[in-house]
Each structure stands twice: as C-alpha cells, then as structure tokens.
PDB file of C-alpha atoms and ligand atoms in Angstrom:
ATOM      1  CA  MET A 127     -54.304  35.508 131.241  1.00 60.00           C
ATOM      2  CA  ALA A 128     -53.441  35.119 127.503  1.00 72.00           C
ATOM      3  CA  CYS A 129     -56.393  35.626 125.111  1.00 85.00           C
ATOM      4  CA  LYS A 130     -57.732  32.540 123.321  1.00 93.00           C
ATOM      5  CA  PRO A 131     -58.061  32.835 119.498  1.00 96.00           C
ATOM      6  CA  ILE A 132     -61.665  33.580 118.502  1.00 97.00           C
ATOM      7  CA  ASN A 133     -63.946  32.649 115.581  1.00 98.00           C
ATOM      8  CA  VAL A 134     -65.944  35.495 114.000  1.00 98.00           C
ATOM      9  CA  LEU A 135     -68.724  35.532 111.377  1.00 98.00           C
ATOM     10  CA  ILE A 136     -69.776  38.607 109.376  1.00 98.00           C
ATOM     11  CA  THR A 137     -72.683  38.804 106.904  1.00 98.00           C
ATOM     12  CA  GLY A 138     -72.621  41.050 103.830  1.00 98.00           C
ATOM     13  CA  ALA A 139     -68.818  40.895 103.983  1.00 98.00           C
ATOM     14  CA  ASN A 140     -68.109  41.590 100.308  1.00 98.00           C
ATOM     15  CA  ARG A 141     -68.497  45.391 100.254  1.00 98.00           C
ATOM     16  CA  GLY A 142     -69.334  48.466 102.334  1.00 98.00           C
ATOM     17  CA  LEU A 143     -69.085  48.214 106.104  1.00 98.00           C
ATOM     18  CA  GLY A 144     -68.925  44.400 106.036  1.00 98.00           C
ATOM     19  CA  LEU A 145     -65.752  44.329 103.939  1.00 98.00           C
ATOM     20  CA  GLU A 146     -64.173  47.047 106.096  1.00 98.00           C
ATOM     21  CA  MET A 147     -65.023  44.990 109.204  1.00 98.00           C
ATOM     22  CA  VAL A 148     -63.184  41.979 107.808  1.00 98.00           C
ATOM     23  CA  LYS A 149     -60.133  44.169 107.057  1.00 98.00           C
ATOM     24  CA  GLN A 150     -60.020  45.800 110.491  1.00 98.00           C
ATOM     25  CA  ILE A 151     -60.893  42.674 112.483  1.00 98.00           C
ATOM     26  CA  MET A 152     -57.907  40.964 110.847  1.00 97.00           C
ATOM     27  CA  LYS A 153     -55.679  43.757 112.204  1.00 96.00           C
ATOM     28  CA  THR A 154     -57.169  44.585 115.593  1.00 93.00           C
ATOM     29  CA  GLN A 155     -58.940  41.526 117.030  1.00 90.00           C
ATOM     30  CA  ARG A 156     -56.085  39.018 117.108  1.00 93.00           C
ATOM     31  CA  PRO A 157     -55.580  36.311 118.189  1.00 96.00           C
ATOM     32  CA  LEU A 158     -58.072  34.994 115.613  1.00 97.00           C
ATOM     33  CA  SER A 159     -58.768  31.438 114.610  1.00 97.00           C
ATOM     34  CA  MET A 160     -61.194  31.838 111.677  1.00 98.00           C
ATOM     35  CA  VAL A 161     -63.136  34.750 110.157  1.00 98.00           C
ATOM     36  CA  PHE A 162     -66.188  33.515 108.247  1.00 98.00           C
ATOM     37  CA  ALA A 163     -66.833  36.218 105.665  1.00 98.00           C
ATOM     38  CA  CYS A 164     -70.335  35.558 104.313  1.00 98.00           C
ATOM     39  CA  CYS A 165     -71.728  36.915 101.046  1.00 98.00           C
ATOM     40  CA  ARG A 166     -74.394  35.834  98.601  1.00 98.00           C
ATOM     41  CA  ASP A 167     -72.170  35.559  95.534  1.00 98.00           C
ATOM     42  CA  PRO A 168     -68.582  34.621  96.479  1.00 98.00           C
ATOM     43  CA  ASP A 169     -67.556  34.143  92.821  1.00 98.00           C
ATOM     44  CA  GLY A 170     -69.126  37.367  91.537  1.00 98.00           C
ATOM     45  CA  GLU A 171     -67.577  40.700  90.600  1.00 97.00           C
ATOM     46  CA  LYS A 172     -68.793  42.361  93.806  1.00 97.00           C
ATOM     47  CA  ALA A 173     -66.748  39.918  95.915  1.00 98.00           C
ATOM     48  CA  GLN A 174     -63.419  40.657  94.184  1.00 98.00           C
ATOM     49  CA  GLY A 175     -62.082  42.729  97.136  1.00 97.00           C
ATOM     50  CA  LEU A 176     -63.030  40.006  99.606  1.00 98.00           C
ATOM     51  CA  ARG A 177     -61.398  37.278  97.495  1.00 98.00           C
ATOM     52  CA  GLU A 178     -58.182  39.330  97.480  1.00 97.00           C
ATOM     53  CA  LEU A 179     -58.255  39.579 101.296  1.00 96.00           C
ATOM     54  CA  ALA A 180     -58.939  35.861 101.657  1.00 95.00           C
ATOM     55  CA  VAL A 181     -55.429  34.933 100.538  1.00 91.00           C
ATOM     56  CA  ASP A 182     -54.930  34.992 104.313  1.00 84.00           C
ATOM     57  CA  ASN A 183     -56.000  31.517 105.361  1.00 92.00           C
ATOM     58  CA  ILE A 184     -57.806  32.815 108.472  1.00 97.00           C
ATOM     59  CA  ILE A 185     -60.573  34.187 106.214  1.00 98.00           C
ATOM     60  CA  LYS A 186     -63.080  31.602 104.978  1.00 98.00           C
ATOM     61  CA  ILE A 187     -65.546  32.889 102.384  1.00 98.00           C
ATOM     62  CA  ILE A 188     -68.977  31.349 102.950  1.00 98.00           C
ATOM     63  CA  ARG A 189     -71.949  31.604 100.591  1.00 98.00           C
ATOM     64  CA  MET A 190     -74.962  32.977 102.466  1.00 98.00           C
ATOM     65  CA  ASP A 191     -78.033  34.778 101.140  1.00 98.00           C
ATOM     66  CA  VAL A 192     -79.563  36.180 104.315  1.00 98.00           C
ATOM     67  CA  ALA A 193     -82.955  36.513 102.610  1.00 98.00           C
ATOM     68  CA  ASP A 194     -83.099  32.726 102.097  1.00 98.00           C
ATOM     69  CA  PRO A 195     -83.502  30.501 105.205  1.00 98.00           C
ATOM     70  CA  LYS A 196     -82.262  27.465 103.210  1.00 98.00           C
ATOM     71  CA  SER A 197     -79.033  29.274 102.329  1.00 98.00           C
ATOM     72  CA  ILE A 198     -78.569  30.236 106.015  1.00 98.00           C
ATOM     73  CA  LYS A 199     -78.973  26.558 107.010  1.00 98.00           C
ATOM     74  CA  GLU A 200     -76.414  25.457 104.404  1.00 98.00           C
ATOM     75  CA  ALA A 201     -73.965  28.129 105.588  1.00 98.00           C
ATOM     76  CA  ALA A 202     -74.430  27.010 109.217  1.00 98.00           C
ATOM     77  CA  SER A 203     -73.672  23.438 108.251  1.00 98.00           C
ATOM     78  CA  GLN A 204     -70.512  24.474 106.352  1.00 98.00           C
ATOM     79  CA  VAL A 205     -69.327  26.689 109.226  1.00 98.00           C
ATOM     80  CA  GLY A 206     -70.082  23.843 111.698  1.00 98.00           C
ATOM     81  CA  SER A 207     -67.814  21.492 109.721  1.00 98.00           C
ATOM     82  CA  LEU A 208     -64.993  24.044 109.716  1.00 98.00           C
ATOM     83  CA  LEU A 209     -65.408  24.761 113.450  1.00 98.00           C
ATOM     84  CA  GLY A 210     -65.272  21.089 114.455  1.00 98.00           C
ATOM     85  CA  GLN A 211     -65.362  21.029 118.272  1.00 97.00           C
ATOM     86  CA  SER A 212     -64.742  24.795 118.561  1.00 98.00           C
ATOM     87  CA  GLY A 213     -67.421  27.410 119.159  1.00 98.00           C
ATOM     88  CA  LEU A 214     -68.313  30.594 117.295  1.00 98.00           C
ATOM     89  CA  ASN A 215     -67.511  33.634 119.436  1.00 98.00           C
ATOM     90  CA  LEU A 216     -68.906  36.567 117.486  1.00 98.00           C
ATOM     91  CA  ILE A 217     -71.586  37.039 114.817  1.00 98.00           C
ATOM     92  CA  ILE A 218     -71.992  40.445 113.184  1.00 98.00           C
ATOM     93  CA  ASN A 219     -75.389  40.640 111.461  1.00 98.00           C
ATOM     94  CA  ASN A 220     -74.447  43.369 108.977  1.00 98.00           C
ATOM     95  CA  ALA A 221     -76.073  42.536 105.588  1.00 98.00           C
ATOM     96  CA  ALA A 222     -79.125  44.643 104.739  1.00 98.00           C
ATOM     97  CA  VAL A 223     -81.051  46.302 101.934  1.00 98.00           C
ATOM     98  CA  ALA A 224     -82.488  49.822 101.956  1.00 97.00           C
ATOM     99  CA  LEU A 225     -85.251  50.899  99.589  1.00 88.00           C
ATOM    100  CA  PRO A 226     -85.913  54.648  99.323  1.00 87.00           C
ATOM    101  CA  SER A 227     -89.681  54.953  99.437  1.00 94.00           C
ATOM    102  CA  THR A 228     -92.232  57.191 101.156  1.00 96.00           C
ATOM    103  CA  PHE A 229     -95.224  55.796 103.001  1.00 95.00           C
ATOM    104  CA  SER A 230     -97.529  56.628 100.051  1.00 96.00           C
ATOM    105  CA  ALA A 231     -95.292  55.055  97.390  1.00 97.00           C
ATOM    106  CA  THR A 232     -94.348  51.870  99.267  1.00 97.00           C
ATOM    107  CA  THR A 233     -95.464  48.548  97.749  1.00 97.00           C
ATOM    108  CA  PRO A 234     -96.098  45.246  99.549  1.00 97.00           C
ATOM    109  CA  GLU A 235     -93.124  43.753  97.633  1.00 97.00           C
ATOM    110  CA  GLN A 236     -90.778  46.426  99.009  1.00 97.00           C
ATOM    111  CA  MET A 237     -92.023  45.784 102.545  1.00 97.00           C
ATOM    112  CA  HIS A 238     -91.516  42.021 102.085  1.00 98.00           C
ATOM    113  CA  ASP A 239     -88.019  42.434 100.572  1.00 97.00           C
ATOM    114  CA  CYS A 240     -86.768  44.617 103.403  1.00 98.00           C
ATOM    115  CA  TYR A 241     -88.406  42.551 106.110  1.00 98.00           C
ATOM    116  CA  ARG A 242     -87.060  39.269 104.684  1.00 98.00           C
ATOM    117  CA  THR A 243     -83.453  40.532 104.503  1.00 98.00           C
ATOM    118  CA  ASN A 244     -83.243  42.897 107.472  1.00 98.00           C
ATOM    119  CA  ALA A 245     -85.428  41.233 110.103  1.00 98.00           C
ATOM    120  CA  VAL A 246     -86.158  37.589 109.187  1.00 98.00           C
ATOM    121  CA  GLY A 247     -82.571  36.925 108.011  1.00 98.00           C
ATOM    122  CA  PRO A 248     -80.858  37.954 111.289  1.00 98.00           C
ATOM    123  CA  THR A 249     -83.510  36.003 113.257  1.00 98.00           C
ATOM    124  CA  CYS A 250     -82.788  32.782 111.312  1.00 98.00           C
ATOM    125  CA  ILE A 251     -79.032  33.375 111.592  1.00 98.00           C
ATOM    126  CA  ILE A 252     -79.128  33.609 115.394  1.00 98.00           C
ATOM    127  CA  GLN A 253     -81.333  30.500 115.557  1.00 98.00           C
ATOM    128  CA  GLU A 254     -79.163  28.414 113.197  1.00 98.00           C
ATOM    129  CA  PHE A 255     -75.806  29.407 114.720  1.00 98.00           C
ATOM    130  CA  LEU A 256     -76.952  29.279 118.349  1.00 98.00           C
ATOM    131  CA  PRO A 257     -75.414  25.836 119.058  1.00 98.00           C
ATOM    132  CA  TYR A 258     -71.972  27.170 118.033  1.00 98.00           C
ATOM    133  CA  LEU A 259     -72.412  30.315 120.158  1.00 98.00           C
ATOM    134  CA  ARG A 260     -73.386  28.126 123.110  1.00 98.00           C
ATOM    135  CA  THR A 261     -70.259  26.006 122.642  1.00 98.00           C
ATOM    136  CA  ALA A 262     -68.123  29.168 122.651  1.00 98.00           C
ATOM    137  CA  ALA A 263     -69.814  30.475 125.802  1.00 98.00           C
ATOM    138  CA  LYS A 264     -69.393  27.115 127.610  1.00 97.00           C
ATOM    139  CA  ASP A 265     -65.740  26.753 126.577  1.00 97.00           C
ATOM    140  CA  SER A 266     -64.854  30.260 127.731  1.00 96.00           C
ATOM    141  CA  GLU A 267     -63.262  30.798 131.096  1.00 91.00           C
ATOM    142  CA  MET A 268     -64.199  34.492 131.032  1.00 94.00           C
ATOM    143  CA  PRO A 269     -66.825  35.700 133.518  1.00 95.00           C
ATOM    144  CA  GLY A 270     -69.842  37.746 132.341  1.00 96.00           C
ATOM    145  CA  MET A 271     -70.352  38.685 128.681  1.00 98.00           C
ATOM    146  CA  SER A 272     -67.974  39.857 125.951  1.00 98.00           C
ATOM    147  CA  ILE A 273     -67.337  39.562 122.227  1.00 98.00           C
ATOM    148  CA  ARG A 274     -64.335  37.293 122.922  1.00 97.00           C
ATOM    149  CA  LYS A 275     -66.690  34.911 124.762  1.00 98.00           C
ATOM    150  CA  ALA A 276     -69.956  34.717 122.755  1.00 98.00           C
ATOM    151  CA  ALA A 277     -71.877  37.593 121.179  1.00 98.00           C
ATOM    152  CA  VAL A 278     -74.217  38.692 118.397  1.00 98.00           C
ATOM    153  CA  VAL A 279     -73.835  42.308 117.256  1.00 98.00           C
ATOM    154  CA  ASN A 280     -76.697  43.416 115.015  1.00 98.00           C
ATOM    155  CA  ILE A 281     -76.220  46.452 112.801  1.00 98.00           C
ATOM    156  CA  SER A 282     -79.270  48.690 113.116  1.00 98.00           C
ATOM    157  CA  THR A 283     -79.737  52.353 112.267  1.00 98.00           C
ATOM    158  CA  PHE A 284     -80.899  55.634 113.808  1.00 96.00           C
ATOM    159  CA  VAL A 285     -83.842  55.620 111.341  1.00 96.00           C
ATOM    160  CA  SER A 286     -85.168  52.506 113.149  1.00 97.00           C
ATOM    161  CA  SER A 287     -85.965  54.760 116.094  1.00 96.00           C
ATOM    162  CA  ILE A 288     -89.712  55.298 116.490  1.00 96.00           C
ATOM    163  CA  GLY A 289     -88.949  58.092 118.951  1.00 95.00           C
ATOM    164  CA  LEU A 290     -86.913  60.016 116.341  1.00 94.00           C
ATOM    165  CA  ALA A 291     -89.085  59.179 113.282  1.00 95.00           C
ATOM    166  CA  LYS A 292     -91.097  62.409 113.238  1.00 94.00           C
ATOM    167  CA  ASP A 293     -87.823  64.357 112.929  1.00 94.00           C
ATOM    168  CA  THR A 294     -85.953  62.033 110.552  1.00 93.00           C
ATOM    169  CA  TYR A 295     -88.656  60.699 108.174  1.00 94.00           C
ATOM    170  CA  LYS A 296     -88.747  63.692 105.788  1.00 94.00           C
ATOM    171  CA  LYS A 297     -84.958  63.617 105.325  1.00 92.00           C
ATOM    172  CA  PHE A 298     -84.750  59.801 105.064  1.00 93.00           C
ATOM    173  CA  PRO A 299     -88.097  58.556 103.678  1.00 94.00           C
ATOM    174  CA  CYS A 300     -87.325  54.858 103.421  1.00 95.00           C
ATOM    175  CA  LEU A 301     -90.364  53.306 105.048  1.00 97.00           C
ATOM    176  CA  PRO A 302     -89.728  49.595 104.250  1.00 97.00           C
ATOM    177  CA  TYR A 303     -86.166  49.882 105.610  1.00 98.00           C
ATOM    178  CA  ARG A 304     -87.230  51.796 108.733  1.00 98.00           C
ATOM    179  CA  ALA A 305     -90.009  49.339 109.572  1.00 98.00           C
ATOM    180  CA  SER A 306     -87.787  46.285 108.980  1.00 98.00           C
ATOM    181  CA  LYS A 307     -85.015  47.689 111.210  1.00 98.00           C
ATOM    182  CA  ALA A 308     -87.535  48.530 113.961  1.00 98.00           C
ATOM    183  CA  ALA A 309     -88.592  44.851 113.712  1.00 98.00           C
ATOM    184  CA  LEU A 310     -84.914  43.856 113.977  1.00 98.00           C
ATOM    185  CA  ASN A 311     -84.617  45.914 117.183  1.00 98.00           C
ATOM    186  CA  MET A 312     -87.601  44.105 118.714  1.00 98.00           C
ATOM    187  CA  MET A 313     -86.257  40.699 117.686  1.00 98.00           C
ATOM    188  CA  VAL A 314     -82.863  41.441 119.258  1.00 98.00           C
ATOM    189  CA  VAL A 315     -84.331  42.585 122.576  1.00 98.00           C
ATOM    190  CA  CYS A 316     -86.440  39.392 122.752  1.00 98.00           C
ATOM    191  CA  ALA A 317     -83.442  37.237 121.743  1.00 98.00           C
ATOM    192  CA  SER A 318     -81.354  38.932 124.447  1.00 98.00           C
ATOM    193  CA  VAL A 319     -83.830  37.741 127.090  1.00 98.00           C
ATOM    194  CA  ASP A 320     -83.623  34.145 125.825  1.00 98.00           C
ATOM    195  CA  LEU A 321     -79.814  34.211 125.480  1.00 98.00           C
ATOM    196  CA  GLN A 322     -79.166  35.709 128.920  1.00 97.00           C
ATOM    197  CA  GLN A 323     -78.888  32.308 130.655  1.00 97.00           C
ATOM    198  CA  ASP A 324     -76.245  31.182 128.132  1.00 97.00           C
ATOM    199  CA  GLU A 325     -74.248  34.402 128.736  1.00 98.00           C
ATOM    200  CA  ILE A 326     -74.385  35.243 125.015  1.00 98.00           C
ATOM    201  CA  LEU A 327     -74.234  39.014 124.558  1.00 98.00           C
ATOM    202  CA  CYS A 328     -76.824  40.278 122.062  1.00 98.00           C
ATOM    203  CA  MET A 329     -77.199  43.953 121.143  1.00 98.00           C
ATOM    204  CA  LEU A 330     -77.608  46.524 118.332  1.00 98.00           C
ATOM    205  CA  LEU A 331     -75.185  49.111 116.915  1.00 98.00           C
ATOM    206  CA  HIS A 332     -75.877  52.113 114.657  1.00 98.00           C
ATOM    207  CA  PRO A 333     -72.782  52.670 112.449  1.00 98.00           C
ATOM    208  CA  GLY A 334     -73.319  56.418 111.856  1.00 98.00           C
ATOM    209  CA  TRP A 335     -74.274  57.893 108.489  1.00 97.00           C
ATOM    210  CA  VAL A 336     -71.506  56.359 106.396  1.00 98.00           C
ATOM    211  CA  ARG A 337     -70.313  56.974 102.818  1.00 98.00           C
ATOM    212  CA  THR A 338     -71.023  53.504 101.363  1.00 98.00           C
ATOM    213  CA  ASP A 339     -73.282  52.457  98.464  1.00 97.00           C
ATOM    214  CA  MET A 340     -76.165  52.519 100.944  1.00 97.00           C
ATOM    215  CA  GLY A 341     -75.235  55.715 102.805  1.00 97.00           C
ATOM    216  CA  GLY A 342     -74.359  57.610  99.600  1.00 96.00           C
ATOM    217  CA  PRO A 343     -71.747  60.335  99.035  1.00 97.00           C
ATOM    218  CA  ASN A 344     -73.285  62.792 101.536  1.00 96.00           C
ATOM    219  CA  GLY A 345     -72.716  60.509 104.522  1.00 97.00           C
ATOM    220  CA  GLU A 346     -70.954  62.098 107.496  1.00 97.00           C
ATOM    221  CA  ILE A 347     -68.110  59.618 107.979  1.00 98.00           C
ATOM    222  CA  ASP A 348     -66.142  57.098 105.939  1.00 98.00           C
ATOM    223  CA  PRO A 349     -66.310  53.314 106.503  1.00 98.00           C
ATOM    224  CA  GLN A 350     -62.837  53.255 108.120  1.00 98.00           C
ATOM    225  CA  GLU A 351     -63.896  55.660 110.897  1.00 98.00           C
ATOM    226  CA  SER A 352     -67.248  53.952 111.454  1.00 98.00           C
ATOM    227  CA  VAL A 353     -65.778  50.454 111.709  1.00 98.00           C
ATOM    228  CA  GLN A 354     -62.808  51.519 113.838  1.00 98.00           C
ATOM    229  CA  SER A 355     -65.157  53.151 116.306  1.00 98.00           C
ATOM    230  CA  MET A 356     -67.676  50.254 116.274  1.00 98.00           C
ATOM    231  CA  LEU A 357     -64.881  47.742 116.942  1.00 98.00           C
ATOM    232  CA  GLU A 358     -63.635  49.816 119.887  1.00 98.00           C
ATOM    233  CA  VAL A 359     -67.178  49.875 121.291  1.00 98.00           C
ATOM    234  CA  MET A 360     -67.600  46.124 120.691  1.00 98.00           C
ATOM    235  CA  SER A 361     -64.280  45.320 122.387  1.00 97.00           C
ATOM    236  CA  SER A 362     -65.299  47.113 125.569  1.00 97.00           C
ATOM    237  CA  MET A 363     -68.804  45.644 125.795  1.00 98.00           C
ATOM    238  CA  THR A 364     -69.937  43.677 128.843  1.00 98.00           C
ATOM    239  CA  GLU A 365     -73.257  42.346 130.183  1.00 98.00           C
ATOM    240  CA  LYS A 366     -74.204  46.026 130.777  1.00 97.00           C
ATOM    241  CA  HIS A 367     -74.697  46.384 127.001  1.00 98.00           C
ATOM    242  CA  HIS A 368     -76.874  43.275 126.620  1.00 98.00           C
ATOM    243  CA  GLY A 369     -80.162  44.090 124.816  1.00 98.00           C
ATOM    244  CA  LYS A 370     -79.105  47.720 124.169  1.00 98.00           C
ATOM    245  CA  LEU A 371     -79.113  49.961 121.069  1.00 98.00           C
ATOM    246  CA  LEU A 372     -75.919  52.053 120.881  1.00 98.00           C
ATOM    247  CA  ASP A 373     -74.398  54.301 118.240  1.00 98.00           C
ATOM    248  CA  TYR A 374     -70.889  53.812 116.831  1.00 98.00           C
ATOM    249  CA  LYS A 375     -69.439  55.978 119.594  1.00 98.00           C
ATOM    250  CA  GLY A 376     -71.041  53.833 122.295  1.00 98.00           C
ATOM    251  CA  LYS A 377     -73.798  56.340 123.110  1.00 98.00           C
ATOM    252  CA  SER A 378     -77.224  54.941 123.995  1.00 97.00           C
ATOM    253  CA  MET A 379     -79.939  55.626 121.366  1.00 96.00           C
ATOM    254  CA  PRO A 380     -83.699  56.075 121.770  1.00 96.00           C
ATOM    255  CA  TRP A 381     -85.930  53.197 120.542  1.00 97.00           C
TER     256      TRP A 381
HETATM  257  P1  NDP B 479     -74.052  48.485 101.455  1.00 92.78           P
HETATM  258  O1  NDP B 479     -75.293  48.659 100.628  1.00 92.78           O
HETATM  259  O2  NDP B 479     -72.825  49.200 101.078  1.00 92.78           O
HETATM  260  O3  NDP B 479     -73.719  46.914 101.591  1.00 92.78           O
HETATM  261  C1  NDP B 479     -74.762  46.041 101.916  1.00 92.78           C
HETATM  262  C2  NDP B 479     -74.195  44.645 102.083  1.00 92.78           C
HETATM  263  O4  NDP B 479     -75.277  43.765 102.421  1.00 92.78           O
HETATM  264  C3  NDP B 479     -73.557  44.106 100.803  1.00 92.78           C
HETATM  265  O5  NDP B 479     -72.471  43.295 101.129  1.00 92.78           O
HETATM  266  C4  NDP B 479     -74.692  43.272 100.213  1.00 92.78           C
HETATM  267  O6  NDP B 479     -74.264  42.218  99.360  1.00 92.78           O
HETATM  268  C5  NDP B 479     -75.248  42.687 101.503  1.00 92.78           C
HETATM  269  N1  NDP B 479     -76.562  42.100 101.289  1.00 92.78           N
HETATM  270  C6  NDP B 479     -77.719  42.691 100.953  1.00 92.78           C
HETATM  271  N2  NDP B 479     -78.696  41.772 100.811  1.00 92.78           N
HETATM  272  C7  NDP B 479     -78.122  40.578 101.076  1.00 92.78           C
HETATM  273  C8  NDP B 479     -78.591  39.245 101.092  1.00 92.78           C
HETATM  274  N3  NDP B 479     -79.868  38.944 100.798  1.00 92.78           N
HETATM  275  N4  NDP B 479     -77.733  38.263 101.422  1.00 92.78           N
HETATM  276  C9  NDP B 479     -76.446  38.529 101.714  1.00 92.78           C
HETATM  277  N5  NDP B 479     -75.929  39.755 101.693  1.00 92.78           N
HETATM  278  C10 NDP B 479     -76.761  40.772 101.378  1.00 92.78           C
HETATM  279  O7  NDP B 479     -74.483  48.881 102.936  1.00 92.78           O
HETATM  280  P2  NDP B 479     -73.602  49.373 104.184  1.00 92.78           P
HETATM  281  O8  NDP B 479     -72.302  48.676 104.181  1.00 92.78           O
HETATM  282  O9  NDP B 479     -73.646  50.840 104.236  1.00 92.78           O
HETATM  283  O10 NDP B 479     -74.508  48.850 105.384  1.00 92.78           O
HETATM  284  C11 NDP B 479     -74.103  47.853 106.297  1.00 92.78           C
HETATM  285  C12 NDP B 479     -75.057  47.852 107.466  1.00 92.78           C
HETATM  286  O11 NDP B 479     -75.070  49.158 108.093  1.00 92.78           O
HETATM  287  C13 NDP B 479     -76.511  47.573 107.099  1.00 92.78           C
HETATM  288  O12 NDP B 479     -77.102  46.779 108.098  1.00 92.78           O
HETATM  289  C14 NDP B 479     -77.150  48.945 107.085  1.00 92.78           C
HETATM  290  O13 NDP B 479     -78.529  48.900 107.328  1.00 92.78           O
HETATM  291  C15 NDP B 479     -76.400  49.621 108.209  1.00 92.78           C
HETATM  292  N6  NDP B 479     -76.421  51.074 108.174  1.00 92.78           N
HETATM  293  C16 NDP B 479     -75.734  51.763 107.212  1.00 92.78           C
HETATM  294  C17 NDP B 479     -75.748  53.147 107.214  1.00 92.78           C
HETATM  295  C18 NDP B 479     -74.985  53.941 106.227  1.00 92.78           C
HETATM  296  O14 NDP B 479     -75.039  55.188 106.319  1.00 92.78           O
HETATM  297  N7  NDP B 479     -74.249  53.332 105.294  1.00 92.78           N
HETATM  298  C19 NDP B 479     -76.514  53.907 108.227  1.00 92.78           C
HETATM  299  C20 NDP B 479     -77.194  53.080 109.185  1.00 92.78           C
HETATM  300  C21 NDP B 479     -77.126  51.719 109.149  1.00 92.78           C
HETATM  301  P3  NDP B 479     -74.389  42.315  97.709  1.00 92.78           P
HETATM  302  O15 NDP B 479     -73.107  42.938  97.258  1.00 92.78           O
HETATM  303  O16 NDP B 479     -74.542  40.891  97.314  1.00 92.78           O
HETATM  304  O17 NDP B 479     -75.570  43.159  97.403  1.00 92.78           O
END
C-alpha cells in the first residue's frame, strides 16, 4: 500500500535539535504534506537558518511561544486553517529551557520558568492540537499506532530519571530542568492513557547528550547523529512504545 503524505509539527524548530529535525524529516520522512516548524520569533536572527530552509513550500513557519498558552492557541488556530479537512499526524514537543542550578541556589522564578516551558507548554500543545491528531487517526487506514498515523513524541532527558538522579545530579546540577522534565514524563504517561482509545501514540525520547547550545561542547554526539537515530526509532514505533521513555537508540530508560 502506498504511503499517504503526512503533516508534522515541531516546536523549537529554529535551532539545535529542532532545526536538525526539520532538515532530516524533509529528507527521510517523505511523502510529506506540510511541516509546521514552530518558533517564538520567526523574524528574528535566531530563525535565519529556518527561514532559509523554508524556501521549500512544504515548510510553514508558525509563531509559537510554548511558555504562553495564548500563543499556543493562536498557533493551533493558524495550523488548523492550513490543514483544512486534513489531520495532523505527528507532533514533536522539542522546545525546552535548561537552567544550571543546584538545589541550594534554585529560585522560585527558575522553577516556574522551567516548569512553564518544559511541562505546561507540552501539556497545552497536546490539548490544543488534539482535534487535529484525532482527525489524522480517524482518516488513517493503518492498524495500531505509528508516527504516520497519529503520534506525539516528547523530547525528555536522562536527567529526568528519578532512579538515576543520585548518580547524575552532581555532574548535571540543573534542578529546575530536572524537576520540570520529570513532570513532563508524568504528564505524557497520563496523556497516553487518555489517548489510547483514539490510537494516538504518545511517548518520550531522550536524544543523548548532544553538542547544541543546551548540551554544550562536551556533549557525546552531534545533532545529526542524534536526530538520525531518533527518527529511525520513531519510524519503527508501534503501540508497544505507547507511554514509554526510550533513548535515541530505542533502549528503554528508567523513570
Ligand atoms: P537548544 O537550547 O539548542 O534549543 C532549544 C530550542 O527550544 C530553541 O529552538 C529555543 O528557541 C526553543 N525554546 C526555548 N524556549 C522556548 C519557548 N518558550 N517557546 C518556543 N521555543 C522555545 O536545545 P537542544 O536543541 O539541545 O534541545 C532540544 C530538546 O532536547 C529539549 O527538549 C532538551 O531538553 C532536550 N535534550 C537535549 C539534550 C542535549 O544534550 N542537547 C540532552 C537531553 C535532552 P529560541 O531560539 O527562541 O530560544
């Protein structure tokens, strides 16, 4: 059976892993209908690389500040108009902020900033875009779950793991980020229970320690390797991966 073209949405698509995802999805996930590349400042300097990619008409740059529920609503309305009767097949909740801070030095503002962007943002995004995911799932003739049917992939991190925290905290003391990503994990598992009946796949992926602005120069892999591997994992996902936390090689990770 020939593959139907899919619609994909990526947050934080202007730099780092998000920008690399747009590049690689354009090459490896065809047939594609539209790629909604979301960023908070489409006209700004930091979106120059994305604007250059968007000469390809498949890419639609959408303004979305994931820390602002109103901006998420406006983006959903704009994407809805572009989709028309079509559904949205894949959302990649990628945008995030990381603040390096120990437990003792952390302020309430840092906790709020990380929580707003990394946990509340993805929650609102799934809620606002759910009607379009449902349309994609209903329109699909594919059995079970897959990213070419309807899926939300949420980018988490190994430092969200409570089980590993005693070993990783000293090396990566970023308490607000850790706590907000642990909250993201919980949200995604709960969402996966609610989305089961609609056959919308919902899971979490750790991209590895990657040399981006966030990962820094000592990261273990470059964005190309991380994204290539994550896309291979995503492409092979089924209902078996629903509600799971996997690393970029597809290995299961401890909560
Ligand atoms: P970067 O810091 O390089 O990029 C972060 C992206 O998120 C940017 O596009 C940034 O946009 C965007 N962003 C931040 N806040 C907002 C907001 N309020 N609204 C919209 N966009 C926003 O990070 P990475 O590419 O390295 O990280 C991508 C994902 O991978 C994140 O979820 C991160 O937690 C995760 N991760 C990364 C690791 C690594 O080693 N790099 C390790 C584990 C997980 P802007 O340019 O406007 O700031």
